[in-house]
C-alpha cells in the first residue's frame, strides 16, 4: 500500500496536532491490536476541526466501526447535537456504544445496526457533516442518498480517497488523471466517487493527504 505521508512527516503532523484523550488513545491501541482500519489521529483531528468549522449540529456516518471517527466528531458537537453511527457488525457497534459512553457522548449518539444506505433512508432533515467510510464500491450510492440533505456550508468527507489495502493506487492515479485502466471494484468505486463529486457544481472538492487520504466536498450552492 502506498504511504500517503512519509513517516517523519506523519510524526510531525501527529506531534503538532491535538492530543487524543485517554479513551481515543485506548481506541488507537485497540485498532492497532486488531488491525482495524480506523481513520487514525491525523484524520480524526481533522474531522473534529471540520465539524467545528461547519458549526455542525448533526452528523451522519456511513460505516462507524468501533466508533473512533464518531468519537472525534462528537467532541465538536453541541450538547443538543446528534451523530448517527451505522455499522453492520454488532460487536463493533457495541464497542462504539461503550467508548462513546465513556467519553460522555452517549446522549448525542444514535446507534444503527444494518446497512447504512437503508438507515439513511429513514432519516429526514439536514446533516452538516457526513463521513463515508464503508464499502468503497458503494460510495457513489452513499453520496447520492445523502446529497440533498447537505445544506450550503455543509461537508461530505470520504475516507480512502487515495489508498487502502484493497485499492490499486497506480490504477487510481491513472484514473484521476483521465485514463481508463483496469481496476478492481474498490478502486473503481473510489474513482467513480471522485468523478461524481468533482463533477457536481454544487460541491467544491479537495483531497487532503492525511491518513489514507480524505476527499472533502464542501457544499457551495
Ligand atoms: C473502515 S471501517 C470504519 C472506520 C471508522 N469510520 C473509524 O474511523 O473508526 C468500515 C466499517 O464499515 C462497516 N460497513 C461495511 N459495510 C457497511 C454497510 N453497508 N453499512 C454500514 N456499515 C458498513 C464495516 O463493518 C466496518 O466496520
Short mmCIF file of C-alpha atoms and ligand atoms in Angstrom, two decimals:
data_model
loop_
_atom_site.label_atom_id
_atom_site.label_comp_id
_atom_site.label_asym_id
_atom_site.label_seq_id
_atom_site.Cartn_x
_atom_site.Cartn_y
_atom_site.Cartn_z
CA UNK A 1 0.00 0.00 0.00
CA UNK A 2 1.33 3.45 -0.89
CA UNK A 3 2.40 5.70 2.01
CA UNK A 4 0.38 8.91 1.83
CA UNK A 5 2.76 10.73 4.15
CA UNK A 6 6.43 9.98 4.68
CA UNK A 7 6.80 8.61 8.22
CA UNK A 8 8.74 11.63 9.53
CA UNK A 9 6.06 13.98 8.18
CA UNK A 10 3.36 11.82 9.75
CA UNK A 11 5.19 12.04 13.09
CA UNK A 12 5.43 15.82 12.62
CA UNK A 13 1.71 16.22 11.90
CA UNK A 14 0.83 13.97 14.83
CA UNK A 15 3.17 15.81 17.21
CA UNK A 16 1.76 19.25 16.39
CA UNK A 17 -1.89 18.17 16.18
CA UNK A 18 -4.20 17.90 19.19
CA UNK A 19 -3.57 15.03 21.58
CA UNK A 20 -6.19 12.26 21.63
CA UNK A 21 -7.82 11.96 25.06
CA UNK A 22 -7.33 8.78 27.11
CA UNK A 23 -10.31 7.00 25.53
CA UNK A 24 -9.12 7.81 22.00
CA UNK A 25 -5.61 6.66 22.88
CA UNK A 26 -7.11 3.37 24.07
CA UNK A 27 -9.12 3.16 20.83
CA UNK A 28 -5.90 3.66 18.83
CA UNK A 29 -4.37 0.75 20.75
CA UNK A 30 -7.45 -1.37 20.05
CA UNK A 31 -7.25 -0.59 16.31
CA UNK A 32 -3.58 -1.48 16.25
CA UNK A 33 -4.02 -4.74 18.15
CA UNK A 34 -6.98 -5.81 15.99
CA UNK A 35 -5.58 -4.49 12.71
CA UNK A 36 -8.79 -2.45 12.38
CA UNK A 37 -8.70 0.23 9.65
CA UNK A 38 -9.78 3.27 11.70
CA UNK A 39 -9.08 6.74 10.32
CA UNK A 40 -6.27 7.38 12.83
CA UNK A 41 -5.41 10.51 14.84
CA UNK A 42 -4.44 12.85 11.97
CA UNK A 43 -7.73 12.32 10.17
CA UNK A 44 -9.67 12.16 13.43
CA UNK A 45 -8.39 15.57 14.48
CA UNK A 46 -9.19 16.93 11.02
CA UNK A 47 -12.74 15.57 11.17
CA UNK A 48 -13.24 17.31 14.52
CA UNK A 49 -11.85 20.56 13.10
CA UNK A 50 -14.11 20.35 10.03
CA UNK A 51 -17.13 19.77 12.25
CA UNK A 52 -16.17 22.80 14.34
CA UNK A 53 -15.68 24.97 11.23
CA UNK A 54 -19.07 23.89 9.87
CA UNK A 55 -20.75 24.59 13.26
CA UNK A 56 -22.05 21.06 12.93
CA UNK A 57 -25.12 20.10 14.89
CA UNK A 58 -25.96 16.87 13.04
CA UNK A 59 -23.53 14.32 11.62
CA UNK A 60 -24.07 11.02 9.77
CA UNK A 61 -21.51 8.26 9.26
CA UNK A 62 -21.59 5.51 6.64
CA UNK A 63 -19.50 2.83 8.41
CA UNK A 64 -18.62 3.64 12.02
CA UNK A 65 -16.69 0.54 13.09
CA UNK A 66 -15.95 0.73 16.82
CA UNK A 67 -16.73 4.45 16.96
CA UNK A 68 -13.31 6.07 16.53
CA UNK A 69 -14.24 8.72 13.94
CA UNK A 70 -17.58 9.29 15.69
CA UNK A 71 -15.80 9.96 18.99
CA UNK A 72 -13.65 12.71 17.40
CA UNK A 73 -16.75 14.21 15.75
CA UNK A 74 -18.74 14.08 18.98
CA UNK A 75 -16.19 16.34 20.68
CA UNK A 76 -17.22 19.13 18.29
CA UNK A 77 -20.98 18.78 18.75
CA UNK A 78 -23.13 20.99 21.00
CA UNK A 79 -24.98 19.35 23.91
CA UNK A 80 -28.14 19.03 21.81
CA UNK A 81 -26.27 17.76 18.74
CA UNK A 82 -26.67 14.37 17.10
CA UNK A 83 -24.38 11.87 15.44
CA UNK A 84 -25.74 8.79 13.68
CA UNK A 85 -23.39 5.81 13.74
CA UNK A 86 -24.10 3.00 11.26
CA UNK A 87 -22.49 -0.42 11.29
CA UNK A 88 -23.24 -3.92 10.01
CA UNK A 89 -21.12 -5.64 12.68
CA UNK A 90 -22.95 -5.70 16.00
CA UNK A 91 -19.79 -6.37 18.05
CA UNK A 92 -18.11 -3.26 16.63
CA UNK A 93 -21.24 -1.19 17.22
CA UNK A 94 -21.35 -2.41 20.83
CA UNK A 95 -17.73 -1.31 21.27
CA UNK A 96 -18.69 2.07 19.81
CA UNK A 97 -21.51 2.38 22.32
CA UNK A 98 -19.15 1.63 25.21
CA UNK A 99 -16.45 4.05 24.07
CA UNK A 100 -18.94 6.86 23.36
CA UNK A 101 -20.49 6.36 26.81
CA UNK A 102 -17.09 6.50 28.47
CA UNK A 103 -16.39 9.82 26.76
CA UNK A 104 -19.76 11.20 27.89
CA UNK A 105 -21.14 11.30 24.32
CA UNK A 106 -23.81 8.61 24.56
CA UNK A 107 -26.66 11.17 24.63
CA UNK A 108 -25.51 12.59 21.28
CA UNK A 109 -25.28 9.24 19.53
CA UNK A 110 -27.78 7.14 17.60
CA UNK A 111 -26.53 3.60 17.00
CA UNK A 112 -27.94 1.97 13.86
CA UNK A 113 -27.16 -1.68 13.17
CA UNK A 114 -27.51 -2.62 9.49
CA UNK A 115 -26.83 -1.30 6.03
CA UNK A 116 -26.06 2.43 6.19
CA UNK A 117 -27.86 3.00 2.89
CA UNK A 118 -31.06 1.62 4.40
CA UNK A 119 -30.52 3.67 7.55
CA UNK A 120 -30.06 7.00 5.75
CA UNK A 121 -33.40 6.43 4.01
CA UNK A 122 -35.04 6.51 7.46
CA UNK A 123 -33.56 9.89 8.43
CA UNK A 124 -35.11 13.19 7.37
CA UNK A 125 -33.57 16.61 7.74
CA UNK A 126 -30.16 18.06 7.15
CA UNK A 127 -26.74 16.73 8.09
CA UNK A 128 -23.99 19.34 8.42
CA UNK A 129 -21.21 16.79 8.05
CA UNK A 130 -21.28 13.29 6.54
CA UNK A 131 -18.46 10.75 6.64
CA UNK A 132 -18.40 8.00 4.00
CA UNK A 133 -16.16 5.15 5.15
CA UNK A 134 -17.89 1.85 4.37
CA UNK A 135 -17.81 -0.26 1.16
CA UNK A 136 -15.76 1.56 -1.46
CA UNK A 137 -17.93 0.38 -4.38
CA UNK A 138 -20.96 1.99 -2.71
CA UNK A 139 -19.52 5.46 -2.04
CA UNK A 140 -21.38 6.97 -5.00
CA UNK A 141 -24.66 5.44 -3.77
CA UNK A 142 -23.99 6.88 -0.31
CA UNK A 143 -23.33 10.34 -1.76
CA UNK A 144 -26.47 10.19 -3.92
CA UNK A 145 -28.52 9.06 -0.93
CA UNK A 146 -27.47 11.94 1.32
CA UNK A 147 -26.64 14.72 -1.18
CA UNK A 148 -29.92 16.60 -0.90
CA UNK A 149 -29.70 16.61 2.89
CA UNK A 150 -26.44 18.59 2.92
CA UNK A 151 -27.02 22.34 3.42
CA UNK A 152 -24.90 25.02 1.79
CA UNK A 153 -21.85 25.20 4.06
CA UNK A 154 -22.10 21.50 4.87
CA UNK A 155 -19.49 18.88 4.10
CA UNK A 156 -19.17 15.33 2.83
CA UNK A 157 -15.90 13.64 3.75
CA UNK A 158 -14.85 10.36 2.14
CA UNK A 159 -12.05 8.25 3.59
CA UNK A 160 -9.63 6.15 1.49
CA UNK A 161 -9.65 8.74 -1.28
CA UNK A 162 -6.02 7.90 -2.05
CA UNK A 163 -5.33 4.43 -0.74
CA UNK A 164 -6.35 1.35 1.26
CA UNK A 165 -5.13 -2.24 1.29
CA UNK A 166 -7.78 -3.11 -1.32
CA UNK A 167 -7.16 -0.12 -3.60
CA UNK A 168 -4.75 -0.24 -6.56
CA UNK A 169 -3.05 3.13 -6.26
CA UNK A 170 -1.39 3.18 -9.70
CA UNK A 171 -4.70 2.45 -11.40
CA UNK A 172 -6.48 5.08 -9.30
CA UNK A 173 -3.86 7.69 -10.16
CA UNK A 174 -4.18 6.87 -13.86
CA UNK A 175 -7.95 7.10 -13.49
CA UNK A 176 -7.98 10.54 -11.80
CA UNK A 177 -5.56 11.79 -14.45
CA UNK A 178 -8.10 10.89 -17.13
CA UNK A 179 -7.03 7.37 -18.10
CA UNK A 180 -9.15 4.23 -18.28
CA UNK A 181 -7.11 1.49 -16.58
CA UNK A 182 -8.18 -1.99 -15.45
CA UNK A 183 -9.40 -1.58 -11.86
CA UNK A 184 -10.83 -3.80 -9.15
CA UNK A 185 -14.27 -2.87 -7.79
CA UNK A 186 -12.87 -0.99 -4.78
CA UNK A 187 -10.54 1.13 -6.91
CA UNK A 188 -13.31 1.80 -9.42
CA UNK A 189 -15.61 2.75 -6.54
CA UNK A 190 -13.21 5.45 -5.34
CA UNK A 191 -12.57 6.63 -8.91
CA UNK A 192 -16.30 6.83 -9.60
CA UNK A 193 -16.84 8.70 -6.34
CA UNK A 194 -14.14 11.30 -7.04
CA UNK A 195 -15.55 11.79 -10.54
CA UNK A 196 -19.10 12.15 -9.15
CA UNK A 197 -18.27 14.77 -6.51
CA UNK A 198 -15.86 16.78 -8.66
CA UNK A 199 -18.45 16.91 -11.47
CA UNK A 200 -21.13 18.22 -9.09
CA UNK A 201 -21.32 22.02 -9.42
CA UNK A 202 -22.94 22.32 -6.01
CA UNK A 203 -19.80 21.00 -4.31
CA UNK A 204 -16.17 22.04 -4.19
CA UNK A 205 -13.91 19.07 -3.56
CA UNK A 206 -10.32 18.76 -2.50
CA UNK A 207 -8.26 15.79 -1.32
CA UNK A 208 -6.09 16.05 1.79
CA UNK A 209 -3.14 13.66 2.02
CA UNK A 210 -3.69 12.57 5.62
CA UNK A 211 -4.19 9.01 6.83
CA UNK A 212 -5.26 7.10 3.72
CA UNK A 213 -6.44 10.30 2.02
CA UNK A 214 -9.71 12.14 2.61
CA UNK A 215 -11.83 13.82 -0.05
CA UNK A 216 -13.62 16.84 1.39
CA UNK A 217 -16.62 18.10 -0.57
CA UNK A 218 -17.98 21.46 0.61
CA UNK A 219 -21.48 22.46 -0.46
CA UNK A 220 -21.24 25.86 -2.15
CA UNK A 221 -24.72 26.12 -3.73
C1 LIG B 1 -13.11 1.47 7.66
S1 LIG B 1 -14.25 0.94 8.84
C2 LIG B 1 -14.89 2.41 9.54
C3 LIG B 1 -13.94 3.07 10.44
C4 LIG B 1 -14.47 4.25 11.20
N1 LIG B 1 -15.00 5.29 10.34
C5 LIG B 1 -13.34 4.75 12.07
O1 LIG B 1 -12.57 5.60 11.65
O2 LIG B 1 -13.20 4.23 13.17
C6 LIG B 1 -15.60 0.46 7.81
C7 LIG B 1 -16.76 -0.13 8.59
O3 LIG B 1 -17.91 -0.13 7.74
C8 LIG B 1 -18.68 -1.25 8.09
N2 LIG B 1 -19.60 -1.49 6.98
C9 LIG B 1 -19.38 -2.18 5.83
N3 LIG B 1 -20.46 -2.14 5.05
C10 LIG B 1 -21.39 -1.40 5.70
C11 LIG B 1 -22.71 -1.02 5.39
N4 LIG B 1 -23.28 -1.36 4.25
N5 LIG B 1 -23.37 -0.25 6.29
C12 LIG B 1 -22.78 0.11 7.46
N6 LIG B 1 -21.54 -0.25 7.80
C13 LIG B 1 -20.84 -0.98 6.94
C14 LIG B 1 -17.67 -2.34 8.34
O4 LIG B 1 -18.19 -3.38 9.12
C15 LIG B 1 -16.53 -1.57 9.02
O5 LIG B 1 -16.61 -1.65 10.42
#
